[in-house]
PDB file of C-alpha atoms in Angstrom:
ATOM      1  CA  UNK W   1      -1.508 -10.811  10.552  1.00 63.00           C
ATOM      2  CA  UNK W   2      -0.038 -11.536   6.607  1.00 77.00           C
ATOM      3  CA  UNK W   3       3.114 -11.014   5.384  1.00 93.00           C
ATOM      4  CA  UNK W   4       4.043  -7.380   5.017  1.00 96.00           C
ATOM      5  CA  UNK W   5       4.189  -6.163   1.252  1.00 96.00           C
ATOM      6  CA  UNK W   6       4.691  -2.847  -0.116  1.00 97.00           C
ATOM      7  CA  UNK W   7       5.369  -1.693  -3.641  1.00 97.00           C
ATOM      8  CA  UNK W   8       8.584   0.221  -4.779  1.00 97.00           C
ATOM      9  CA  UNK W   9       9.110   3.702  -2.835  1.00 97.00           C
ATOM     10  CA  UNK W  10       7.425   6.460  -5.576  1.00 98.00           C
ATOM     11  CA  UNK W  11       8.721  10.005  -5.505  1.00 98.00           C
ATOM     12  CA  UNK W  12       5.722  12.413  -4.739  1.00 98.00           C
ATOM     13  CA  UNK W  13       7.670  15.557  -4.548  1.00 98.00           C
ATOM     14  CA  UNK W  14      11.271  16.198  -5.891  1.00 97.00           C
ATOM     15  CA  UNK W  15      12.012  18.592  -2.583  1.00 95.00           C
ATOM     16  CA  UNK W  16      15.739  18.851  -1.325  1.00 96.00           C
ATOM     17  CA  UNK W  17      14.441  19.174   1.858  1.00 98.00           C
ATOM     18  CA  UNK W  18      17.736  19.743   4.054  1.00 98.00           C
ATOM     19  CA  UNK W  19      15.704  18.302   7.217  1.00 98.00           C
ATOM     20  CA  UNK W  20      12.281  16.902   6.302  1.00 98.00           C
ATOM     21  CA  UNK W  21      10.308  15.724   8.977  1.00 98.00           C
ATOM     22  CA  UNK W  22       6.965  15.650  10.616  1.00 97.00           C
ATOM     23  CA  UNK W  23       4.821  13.635   8.479  1.00 98.00           C
ATOM     24  CA  UNK W  24       0.788  14.387   9.114  1.00 98.00           C
ATOM     25  CA  UNK W  25      -1.801  12.859   7.333  1.00 98.00           C
ATOM     26  CA  UNK W  26      -5.226  14.982   7.219  1.00 98.00           C
ATOM     27  CA  UNK W  27      -7.951  13.271   6.112  1.00 96.00           C
ATOM     28  CA  UNK W  28     -10.199  15.937   5.331  1.00 95.00           C
ATOM     29  CA  UNK W  29      -7.596  17.425   3.299  1.00 97.00           C
ATOM     30  CA  UNK W  30      -6.817  14.707   1.011  1.00 97.00           C
ATOM     31  CA  UNK W  31      -3.284  15.785   1.968  1.00 98.00           C
ATOM     32  CA  UNK W  32      -0.394  14.843   3.523  1.00 98.00           C
ATOM     33  CA  UNK W  33       2.017  17.800   5.185  1.00 98.00           C
ATOM     34  CA  UNK W  34       5.490  17.629   6.086  1.00 98.00           C
ATOM     35  CA  UNK W  35       7.898  19.821   7.458  1.00 98.00           C
ATOM     36  CA  UNK W  36      11.733  21.074   6.368  1.00 98.00           C
ATOM     37  CA  UNK W  37      13.131  22.051   9.609  1.00 98.00           C
ATOM     38  CA  UNK W  38      15.859  23.993   9.002  1.00 98.00           C
ATOM     39  CA  UNK W  39      14.378  25.971   6.023  1.00 98.00           C
ATOM     40  CA  UNK W  40      11.638  27.266   7.981  1.00 98.00           C
ATOM     41  CA  UNK W  41       8.962  25.694   5.892  1.00 98.00           C
ATOM     42  CA  UNK W  42       5.632  23.457   5.785  1.00 98.00           C
ATOM     43  CA  UNK W  43       4.262  21.619   2.907  1.00 98.00           C
ATOM     44  CA  UNK W  44       1.170  19.913   1.558  1.00 98.00           C
ATOM     45  CA  UNK W  45       0.545  17.836  -0.889  1.00 98.00           C
ATOM     46  CA  UNK W  46      -3.236  17.130  -2.175  1.00 98.00           C
ATOM     47  CA  UNK W  47      -3.002  13.252  -3.424  1.00 96.00           C
ATOM     48  CA  UNK W  48      -6.371  13.736  -5.148  1.00 95.00           C
ATOM     49  CA  UNK W  49      -5.379  16.511  -7.631  1.00 96.00           C
ATOM     50  CA  UNK W  50      -1.868  16.557  -6.685  1.00 96.00           C
ATOM     51  CA  UNK W  51      -2.180  19.934  -5.603  1.00 97.00           C
ATOM     52  CA  UNK W  52       1.147  21.122  -3.504  1.00 98.00           C
ATOM     53  CA  UNK W  53       1.527  24.319  -1.257  1.00 98.00           C
ATOM     54  CA  UNK W  54       4.519  25.707   0.740  1.00 98.00           C
ATOM     55  CA  UNK W  55       3.655  27.539   3.538  1.00 98.00           C
ATOM     56  CA  UNK W  56       6.787  29.887   5.157  1.00 98.00           C
ATOM     57  CA  UNK W  57       7.432  30.412   8.966  1.00 97.00           C
ATOM     58  CA  UNK W  58       9.776  32.817  11.080  1.00 97.00           C
ATOM     59  CA  UNK W  59      11.262  29.928  13.157  1.00 97.00           C
ATOM     60  CA  UNK W  60      12.261  26.171  12.567  1.00 98.00           C
ATOM     61  CA  UNK W  61       9.570  24.303  12.552  1.00 98.00           C
ATOM     62  CA  UNK W  62       9.482  20.246  13.607  1.00 98.00           C
ATOM     63  CA  UNK W  63       5.799  19.522  13.095  1.00 98.00           C
ATOM     64  CA  UNK W  64       2.393  20.501  13.166  1.00 98.00           C
ATOM     65  CA  UNK W  65      -0.765  18.962  14.751  1.00 98.00           C
ATOM     66  CA  UNK W  66      -4.082  19.536  12.991  1.00 98.00           C
ATOM     67  CA  UNK W  67      -7.250  21.030  15.302  1.00 98.00           C
ATOM     68  CA  UNK W  68     -10.020  21.769  12.954  1.00 96.00           C
ATOM     69  CA  UNK W  69     -10.136  23.262   9.089  1.00 97.00           C
ATOM     70  CA  UNK W  70      -7.319  25.230   8.642  1.00 97.00           C
ATOM     71  CA  UNK W  71      -6.004  25.251  12.187  1.00 97.00           C
ATOM     72  CA  UNK W  72      -3.182  23.650  13.183  1.00 98.00           C
ATOM     73  CA  UNK W  73      -0.589  23.401  15.857  1.00 98.00           C
ATOM     74  CA  UNK W  74       3.121  24.366  15.210  1.00 98.00           C
ATOM     75  CA  UNK W  75       6.123  23.363  16.783  1.00 98.00           C
ATOM     76  CA  UNK W  76       8.289  25.801  16.629  1.00 97.00           C
ATOM     77  CA  UNK W  77      11.459  26.721  18.232  1.00 96.00           C
ATOM     78  CA  UNK W  78      10.835  28.192  21.849  1.00 96.00           C
ATOM     79  CA  UNK W  79       7.160  28.025  21.451  1.00 97.00           C
ATOM     80  CA  UNK W  80       3.941  25.925  20.177  1.00 98.00           C
ATOM     81  CA  UNK W  81       1.656  28.354  18.034  1.00 98.00           C
ATOM     82  CA  UNK W  82      -2.254  27.713  16.692  1.00 98.00           C
ATOM     83  CA  UNK W  83      -2.265  29.315  13.787  1.00 98.00           C
ATOM     84  CA  UNK W  84      -4.839  29.392  10.890  1.00 98.00           C
ATOM     85  CA  UNK W  85      -2.512  28.489   7.868  1.00 98.00           C
ATOM     86  CA  UNK W  86      -4.839  29.941   5.323  1.00 97.00           C
ATOM     87  CA  UNK W  87      -5.148  33.409   6.991  1.00 96.00           C
ATOM     88  CA  UNK W  88      -2.251  32.883   9.020  1.00 96.00           C
ATOM     89  CA  UNK W  89      -3.841  34.129  11.869  1.00 96.00           C
ATOM     90  CA  UNK W  90      -1.795  33.218  14.485  1.00 97.00           C
ATOM     91  CA  UNK W  91      -4.773  32.411  17.686  1.00 97.00           C
ATOM     92  CA  UNK W  92      -2.575  31.736  21.010  1.00 97.00           C
ATOM     93  CA  UNK W  93       1.229  31.095  21.313  1.00 97.00           C
ATOM     94  CA  UNK W  94       2.633  28.827  24.222  1.00 97.00           C
ATOM     95  CA  UNK W  95       6.521  29.242  24.999  1.00 97.00           C
ATOM     96  CA  UNK W  96       8.536  26.372  25.785  1.00 97.00           C
ATOM     97  CA  UNK W  97      11.676  26.288  27.684  1.00 97.00           C
ATOM     98  CA  UNK W  98      12.692  30.278  27.152  1.00 94.00           C
ATOM     99  CA  UNK W  99      15.464  29.523  29.890  1.00 96.00           C
ATOM    100  CA  UNK W 100      17.196  26.844  27.258  1.00 96.00           C
ATOM    101  CA  UNK W 101      17.408  29.033  24.449  1.00 91.00           C
ATOM    102  CA  UNK W 102      19.664  26.846  22.297  1.00 96.00           C
ATOM    103  CA  UNK W 103      16.616  23.824  22.268  1.00 97.00           C
ATOM    104  CA  UNK W 104      14.032  23.442  19.798  1.00 97.00           C
ATOM    105  CA  UNK W 105      10.671  21.489  19.631  1.00 98.00           C
ATOM    106  CA  UNK W 106      11.581  18.503  17.123  1.00 97.00           C
ATOM    107  CA  UNK W 107       9.387  15.909  16.606  1.00 97.00           C
ATOM    108  CA  UNK W 108       5.446  15.710  17.804  1.00 98.00           C
ATOM    109  CA  UNK W 109       2.138  13.416  17.905  1.00 97.00           C
ATOM    110  CA  UNK W 110      -1.169  13.323  19.455  1.00 98.00           C
ATOM    111  CA  UNK W 111      -2.236  10.056  21.386  1.00 97.00           C
ATOM    112  CA  UNK W 112      -5.792   8.205  21.164  1.00 96.00           C
ATOM    113  CA  UNK W 113      -7.328  11.104  23.280  1.00 96.00           C
ATOM    114  CA  UNK W 114      -6.203  13.709  21.324  1.00 97.00           C
ATOM    115  CA  UNK W 115      -3.445  15.094  23.487  1.00 98.00           C
ATOM    116  CA  UNK W 116      -0.745  16.703  21.995  1.00 98.00           C
ATOM    117  CA  UNK W 117       2.626  14.997  22.881  1.00 98.00           C
ATOM    118  CA  UNK W 118       6.457  16.442  21.495  1.00 98.00           C
ATOM    119  CA  UNK W 119      10.153  16.218  22.744  1.00 98.00           C
ATOM    120  CA  UNK W 120      12.825  19.290  22.482  1.00 98.00           C
ATOM    121  CA  UNK W 121      16.631  18.738  21.492  1.00 98.00           C
ATOM    122  CA  UNK W 122      19.716  20.879  21.610  1.00 97.00           C
ATOM    123  CA  UNK W 123      19.727  22.692  18.548  1.00 97.00           C
ATOM    124  CA  UNK W 124      23.704  22.288  17.905  1.00 96.00           C
ATOM    125  CA  UNK W 125      23.041  18.435  18.699  1.00 95.00           C
ATOM    126  CA  UNK W 126      25.732  18.432  21.164  1.00 95.00           C
ATOM    127  CA  UNK W 127      26.095  15.240  23.130  1.00 93.00           C
ATOM    128  CA  UNK W 128      24.283  16.862  26.123  1.00 96.00           C
ATOM    129  CA  UNK W 129      20.990  15.758  27.512  1.00 97.00           C
ATOM    130  CA  UNK W 130      18.828  18.786  27.474  1.00 97.00           C
ATOM    131  CA  UNK W 131      16.132  17.661  25.820  1.00 98.00           C
ATOM    132  CA  UNK W 132      12.557  16.901  27.146  1.00 98.00           C
ATOM    133  CA  UNK W 133       8.849  14.751  26.841  1.00 98.00           C
ATOM    134  CA  UNK W 134       6.051  17.050  26.872  1.00 98.00           C
ATOM    135  CA  UNK W 135       2.532  16.190  26.770  1.00 98.00           C
ATOM    136  CA  UNK W 136      -0.082  19.536  26.519  1.00 98.00           C
ATOM    137  CA  UNK W 137      -3.807  18.532  27.102  1.00 97.00           C
ATOM    138  CA  UNK W 138      -7.381  19.849  25.827  1.00 97.00           C
ATOM    139  CA  UNK W 139      -7.361  22.508  28.825  1.00 97.00           C
ATOM    140  CA  UNK W 140      -2.987  23.957  27.287  1.00 97.00           C
ATOM    141  CA  UNK W 141      -1.871  22.513  30.434  1.00 97.00           C
ATOM    142  CA  UNK W 142       1.521  21.698  29.701  1.00 97.00           C
ATOM    143  CA  UNK W 143       3.283  18.777  31.919  1.00 97.00           C
ATOM    144  CA  UNK W 144       7.271  17.506  31.496  1.00 98.00           C
ATOM    145  CA  UNK W 145       6.960  13.772  31.120  1.00 98.00           C
ATOM    146  CA  UNK W 146      10.398  12.607  30.713  1.00 98.00           C
ATOM    147  CA  UNK W 147      13.734  14.373  30.567  1.00 98.00           C
ATOM    148  CA  UNK W 148      17.561  13.904  29.600  1.00 98.00           C
ATOM    149  CA  UNK W 149      17.006  13.015  25.837  1.00 98.00           C
ATOM    150  CA  UNK W 150      19.395  14.440  23.305  1.00 98.00           C
ATOM    151  CA  UNK W 151      17.521  14.189  20.269  1.00 98.00           C
ATOM    152  CA  UNK W 152      13.855  12.806  21.031  1.00 98.00           C
ATOM    153  CA  UNK W 153      11.883  11.190  18.152  1.00 98.00           C
ATOM    154  CA  UNK W 154       8.240  10.218  17.757  1.00 94.00           C
ATOM    155  CA  UNK W 155       6.075   9.138  19.565  1.00 96.00           C
ATOM    156  CA  UNK W 156       3.690   6.232  18.382  1.00 97.00           C
ATOM    157  CA  UNK W 157       1.048   5.471  20.755  1.00 97.00           C
ATOM    158  CA  UNK W 158       0.203   2.066  21.178  1.00 97.00           C
ATOM    159  CA  UNK W 159      -2.574   3.252  23.727  1.00 95.00           C
ATOM    160  CA  UNK W 160      -3.311   6.037  26.223  1.00 93.00           C
ATOM    161  CA  UNK W 161      -1.097   4.839  28.595  1.00 97.00           C
ATOM    162  CA  UNK W 162       1.618   2.987  26.449  1.00 98.00           C
ATOM    163  CA  UNK W 163       4.363   4.334  23.818  1.00 98.00           C
ATOM    164  CA  UNK W 164       7.319   4.352  22.004  1.00 98.00           C
ATOM    165  CA  UNK W 165       9.644   7.171  22.240  1.00 98.00           C
ATOM    166  CA  UNK W 166      13.287   7.631  20.908  1.00 98.00           C
ATOM    167  CA  UNK W 167      16.560   9.247  21.562  1.00 98.00           C
ATOM    168  CA  UNK W 168      17.846   9.295  18.206  1.00 98.00           C
ATOM    169  CA  UNK W 169      21.654  10.100  18.964  1.00 97.00           C
ATOM    170  CA  UNK W 170      21.506   7.299  21.451  1.00 97.00           C
ATOM    171  CA  UNK W 171      20.367   5.046  18.933  1.00 98.00           C
ATOM    172  CA  UNK W 172      17.488   3.827  21.601  1.00 98.00           C
ATOM    173  CA  UNK W 173      14.094   3.366  20.970  1.00 98.00           C
ATOM    174  CA  UNK W 174      11.943   3.475  24.936  1.00 98.00           C
ATOM    175  CA  UNK W 175       8.823   1.963  25.449  1.00 98.00           C
ATOM    176  CA  UNK W 176       7.471   4.002  28.045  1.00 98.00           C
ATOM    177  CA  UNK W 177       4.027   3.095  30.224  1.00 98.00           C
ATOM    178  CA  UNK W 178       2.586   6.099  32.130  1.00 98.00           C
ATOM    179  CA  UNK W 179      -0.222   6.340  34.222  1.00 97.00           C
ATOM    180  CA  UNK W 180      -3.430   8.641  34.600  1.00 95.00           C
ATOM    181  CA  UNK W 181      -0.938  11.461  36.212  1.00 95.00           C
ATOM    182  CA  UNK W 182       1.477  11.403  33.572  1.00 96.00           C
ATOM    183  CA  UNK W 183       3.862  10.010  35.648  1.00 97.00           C
ATOM    184  CA  UNK W 184       6.239   6.963  34.337  1.00 98.00           C
ATOM    185  CA  UNK W 185       5.687   3.513  35.484  1.00 98.00           C
ATOM    186  CA  UNK W 186       7.536   1.820  33.452  1.00 98.00           C
ATOM    187  CA  UNK W 187      10.485   2.769  31.001  1.00 98.00           C
ATOM    188  CA  UNK W 188      12.739   0.090  29.124  1.00 98.00           C
ATOM    189  CA  UNK W 189      14.691  -0.130  26.101  1.00 98.00           C
ATOM    190  CA  UNK W 190      12.466  -1.779  23.404  1.00 98.00           C
ATOM    191  CA  UNK W 191      15.607  -1.860  20.388  1.00 98.00           C
ATOM    192  CA  UNK W 192      18.699  -0.137  20.226  1.00 98.00           C
ATOM    193  CA  UNK W 193      20.185   0.017  16.351  1.00 97.00           C
ATOM    194  CA  UNK W 194      23.463  -1.113  15.711  1.00 96.00           C
ATOM    195  CA  UNK W 195      26.041   1.498  14.535  1.00 94.00           C
ATOM    196  CA  UNK W 196      25.539   0.355  10.641  1.00 95.00           C
ATOM    197  CA  UNK W 197      21.477   0.785  10.898  1.00 97.00           C
ATOM    198  CA  UNK W 198      21.924   4.199  11.235  1.00 97.00           C
ATOM    199  CA  UNK W 199      20.038   6.358  13.924  1.00 98.00           C
ATOM    200  CA  UNK W 200      16.016   5.660  14.722  1.00 98.00           C
ATOM    201  CA  UNK W 201      14.010   8.788  13.750  1.00 98.00           C
ATOM    202  CA  UNK W 202      10.449   9.470  13.081  1.00 98.00           C
ATOM    203  CA  UNK W 203       7.859   6.302  13.201  1.00 98.00           C
ATOM    204  CA  UNK W 204       4.474   5.193  13.448  1.00 98.00           C
ATOM    205  CA  UNK W 205       2.118   2.196  14.306  1.00 97.00           C
ATOM    206  CA  UNK W 206       0.403   0.120  12.137  1.00 97.00           C
ATOM    207  CA  UNK W 207      -3.119  -1.455  13.472  1.00 95.00           C
ATOM    208  CA  UNK W 208      -1.604  -4.858  14.078  1.00 95.00           C
ATOM    209  CA  UNK W 209       0.892  -2.637  16.579  1.00 96.00           C
ATOM    210  CA  UNK W 210       3.927  -3.070  14.746  1.00 97.00           C
ATOM    211  CA  UNK W 211       6.269   0.033  14.674  1.00 98.00           C
ATOM    212  CA  UNK W 212       7.286   1.501  11.327  1.00 98.00           C
ATOM    213  CA  UNK W 213      10.586   3.103  12.133  1.00 98.00           C
ATOM    214  CA  UNK W 214      12.717   5.785   9.518  1.00 98.00           C
ATOM    215  CA  UNK W 215      16.356   5.509   9.837  1.00 98.00           C
ATOM    216  CA  UNK W 216      18.430   8.188   9.445  1.00 98.00           C
ATOM    217  CA  UNK W 217      21.813   7.701   7.684  1.00 97.00           C
ATOM    218  CA  UNK W 218      20.453   4.081   7.200  1.00 97.00           C
ATOM    219  CA  UNK W 219      18.181   4.251   3.895  1.00 97.00           C
ATOM    220  CA  UNK W 220      15.363   2.516   5.050  1.00 98.00           C
ATOM    221  CA  UNK W 221      12.195   2.115   7.042  1.00 98.00           C
ATOM    222  CA  UNK W 222      12.423  -1.169   9.453  1.00 98.00           C
ATOM    223  CA  UNK W 223       9.141  -2.613  11.272  1.00 98.00           C
ATOM    224  CA  UNK W 224       9.532  -4.220  14.293  1.00 98.00           C
ATOM    225  CA  UNK W 225       7.006  -6.307  15.989  1.00 97.00           C
ATOM    226  CA  UNK W 226       6.024  -6.041  19.476  1.00 96.00           C
ATOM    227  CA  UNK W 227       8.593  -8.134  20.306  1.00 97.00           C
ATOM    228  CA  UNK W 228      11.109  -5.928  18.878  1.00 97.00           C
ATOM    229  CA  UNK W 229      11.437  -8.193  16.245  1.00 97.00           C
ATOM    230  CA  UNK W 230      12.694  -6.967  12.481  1.00 97.00           C
ATOM    231  CA  UNK W 231       9.894  -8.254  10.550  1.00 97.00           C
ATOM    232  CA  UNK W 232       9.990  -6.093   7.262  1.00 97.00           C
ATOM    233  CA  UNK W 233      12.149  -3.509   5.508  1.00 98.00           C
ATOM    234  CA  UNK W 234      11.623  -0.812   3.051  1.00 98.00           C
ATOM    235  CA  UNK W 235      15.152   0.080   1.438  1.00 98.00           C
ATOM    236  CA  UNK W 236      14.844   4.060  -0.131  1.00 98.00           C
ATOM    237  CA  UNK W 237      17.089   5.851  -2.546  1.00 97.00           C
ATOM    238  CA  UNK W 238      17.706   8.434  -0.059  1.00 98.00           C
ATOM    239  CA  UNK W 239      20.407   8.260   2.562  1.00 97.00           C
ATOM    240  CA  UNK W 240      18.699  10.171   5.784  1.00 98.00           C
ATOM    241  CA  UNK W 241      15.039   8.708   6.318  1.00 98.00           C
ATOM    242  CA  UNK W 242      13.672  10.939   8.954  1.00 98.00           C
ATOM    243  CA  UNK W 243       9.813  10.226   9.538  1.00 98.00           C
ATOM    244  CA  UNK W 244       6.908   8.225   8.202  1.00 98.00           C
ATOM    245  CA  UNK W 245       3.000   8.257   8.548  1.00 98.00           C
ATOM    246  CA  UNK W 246       0.277   6.307   7.522  1.00 98.00           C
ATOM    247  CA  UNK W 247      -2.805   7.889   5.014  1.00 97.00           C
ATOM    248  CA  UNK W 248      -4.185   7.904   1.308  1.00 96.00           C
ATOM    249  CA  UNK W 249      -7.606   7.013   1.066  1.00 90.00           C
ATOM    250  CA  UNK W 250      -7.751   3.617   2.925  1.00 94.00           C
ATOM    251  CA  UNK W 251      -4.801   4.150   5.295  1.00 96.00           C
ATOM    252  CA  UNK W 252      -2.708   1.923   3.680  1.00 97.00           C
ATOM    253  CA  UNK W 253      -0.136   4.234   2.124  1.00 98.00           C
ATOM    254  CA  UNK W 254       3.295   5.756   3.868  1.00 98.00           C
ATOM    255  CA  UNK W 255       4.686   8.550   3.481  1.00 98.00           C
ATOM    256  CA  UNK W 256       8.200   9.117   3.740  1.00 98.00           C
ATOM    257  CA  UNK W 257      10.741  12.329   4.500  1.00 98.00           C
ATOM    258  CA  UNK W 258      14.183  12.556   4.037  1.00 98.00           C
ATOM    259  CA  UNK W 259      17.034  15.126   4.840  1.00 98.00           C
ATOM    260  CA  UNK W 260      20.190  16.003   2.915  1.00 98.00           C
ATOM    261  CA  UNK W 261      21.678  17.640   5.893  1.00 97.00           C
ATOM    262  CA  UNK W 262      25.294  16.528   6.663  1.00 95.00           C
ATOM    263  CA  UNK W 263      25.657  14.721   3.285  1.00 96.00           C
ATOM    264  CA  UNK W 264      28.772  15.465   1.077  1.00 95.00           C
ATOM    265  CA  UNK W 265      28.945  15.183  -2.602  1.00 94.00           C
ATOM    266  CA  UNK W 266      29.721  11.706  -2.651  1.00 94.00           C
ATOM    267  CA  UNK W 267      26.728  10.748  -0.689  1.00 94.00           C
ATOM    268  CA  UNK W 268      24.462  12.996  -2.618  1.00 95.00           C
ATOM    269  CA  UNK W 269      25.706  11.423  -5.812  1.00 95.00           C
ATOM    270  CA  UNK W 270      24.869   7.818  -4.345  1.00 95.00           C
ATOM    271  CA  UNK W 271      21.641   8.894  -2.972  1.00 96.00           C
ATOM    272  CA  UNK W 272      20.285  11.079  -5.755  1.00 95.00           C
ATOM    273  CA  UNK W 273      16.710  11.352  -4.288  1.00 97.00           C
ATOM    274  CA  UNK W 274      17.644  12.480  -0.864  1.00 98.00           C
ATOM    275  CA  UNK W 275      15.098  15.278   0.896  1.00 98.00           C
ATOM    276  CA  UNK W 276      12.344  13.787  -1.182  1.00 98.00           C
ATOM    277  CA  UNK W 277       9.199  13.115  -0.515  1.00 98.00           C
ATOM    278  CA  UNK W 278       7.814   9.227  -1.178  1.00 98.00           C
ATOM    279  CA  UNK W 279       4.960   6.870  -0.776  1.00 98.00           C
ATOM    280  CA  UNK W 280       4.637   3.508  -0.914  1.00 98.00           C
ATOM    281  CA  UNK W 281       1.209   1.325  -0.856  1.00 97.00           C
ATOM    282  CA  UNK W 282       0.978  -1.552   2.111  1.00 97.00           C
ATOM    283  CA  UNK W 283      -1.057  -4.261   2.652  1.00 96.00           C
ATOM    284  CA  UNK W 284      -1.126  -2.685   6.035  1.00 96.00           C
ATOM    285  CA  UNK W 285      -3.062  -0.172   7.650  1.00 96.00           C
ATOM    286  CA  UNK W 286      -2.160   2.468   9.537  1.00 96.00           C
ATOM    287  CA  UNK W 287      -3.564   3.771  12.902  1.00 90.00           C
ATOM    288  CA  UNK W 288      -4.905   7.621  11.647  1.00 87.00           C
ATOM    289  CA  UNK W 289      -3.574  10.282  13.845  1.00 90.00           C
ATOM    290  CA  UNK W 290      -6.223  12.214  15.916  1.00 94.00           C
ATOM    291  CA  UNK W 291      -6.717  15.796  15.824  1.00 97.00           C
ATOM    292  CA  UNK W 292      -5.574  17.746  18.762  1.00 97.00           C
ATOM    293  CA  UNK W 293      -8.934  18.304  20.818  1.00 96.00           C
ATOM    294  CA  UNK W 294      -9.447  21.532  22.892  1.00 96.00           C
ATOM    295  CA  UNK W 295     -11.885  21.582  25.485  1.00 95.00           C
ATOM    296  CA  UNK W 296     -15.338  23.575  24.393  1.00 93.00           C
ATOM    297  CA  UNK W 297     -14.640  26.346  26.850  1.00 92.00           C
ATOM    298  CA  UNK W 298     -10.884  26.906  25.340  1.00 91.00           C
ATOM    299  CA  UNK W 299     -12.073  26.144  22.065  1.00 91.00           C
ATOM    300  CA  UNK W 300     -15.099  29.071  22.148  1.00 92.00           C
ATOM    301  CA  UNK W 301     -12.624  30.945  23.905  1.00 91.00           C
ATOM    302  CA  UNK W 302      -9.616  30.683  21.011  1.00 91.00           C
ATOM    303  CA  UNK W 303     -11.657  29.507  18.059  1.00 86.00           C
TER     304      UNK W 303
END
């Protein structure tokens, strides 16, 4: 692989997101989607015509996954919701962790087979390990795959059995291997960040299987190769970098969200662009995230 090169970060949208997250590139819409968890909103920006849309929901939202057309899965506090975001019609609700009232869904991604993976966490961000990692398959069957997380982030899929997943509070990125029954057969620490580096947050892979990691309270995106060696760094004019996803016409543009959460006045003066949406052009290409794939039977009954 050639040495990574990127352009200077460009501000795409001057939003003051309290907790921007959930970057998702939808190729057929020419749009980057992302959320503001705490403001209960999600956004889309069409990079061809610069058309911006803001959508409101009634619960905190961690991520979106694309199903088809205007139908998405929304990862909300206490539920997954399959919804047409244009008509606002709710197609199905799947309740998550109804016995853990203070938990919410955080980050989520689809794997190479179109299954949805997402994590939960304590919404008050106490140092308690009540978060779990789940998988939702094409028949809408839910499996709890891993437990004892404080703040879940990711996952990023190497292939259908191997992926990275993060506990931001512990500053640890794990490399996990599962079998065909969704049982973990190997889990090890891939990388632990130092206190001065902030916390690992959302992440994505490029086609060379390098891991691009957003740093909350670290003002950057780091790129690690498969041996966990830091091979590149993008410095950003925002303190809390929360998520990133490849997209754009050639899948070589990295879209990056940020947050103002927890920042004081001095921090906001120093990092004036906090809460904004950024992009950088790269000489790398991302792995395009799959749509969530429903079985034909479920599709017929729901859509």
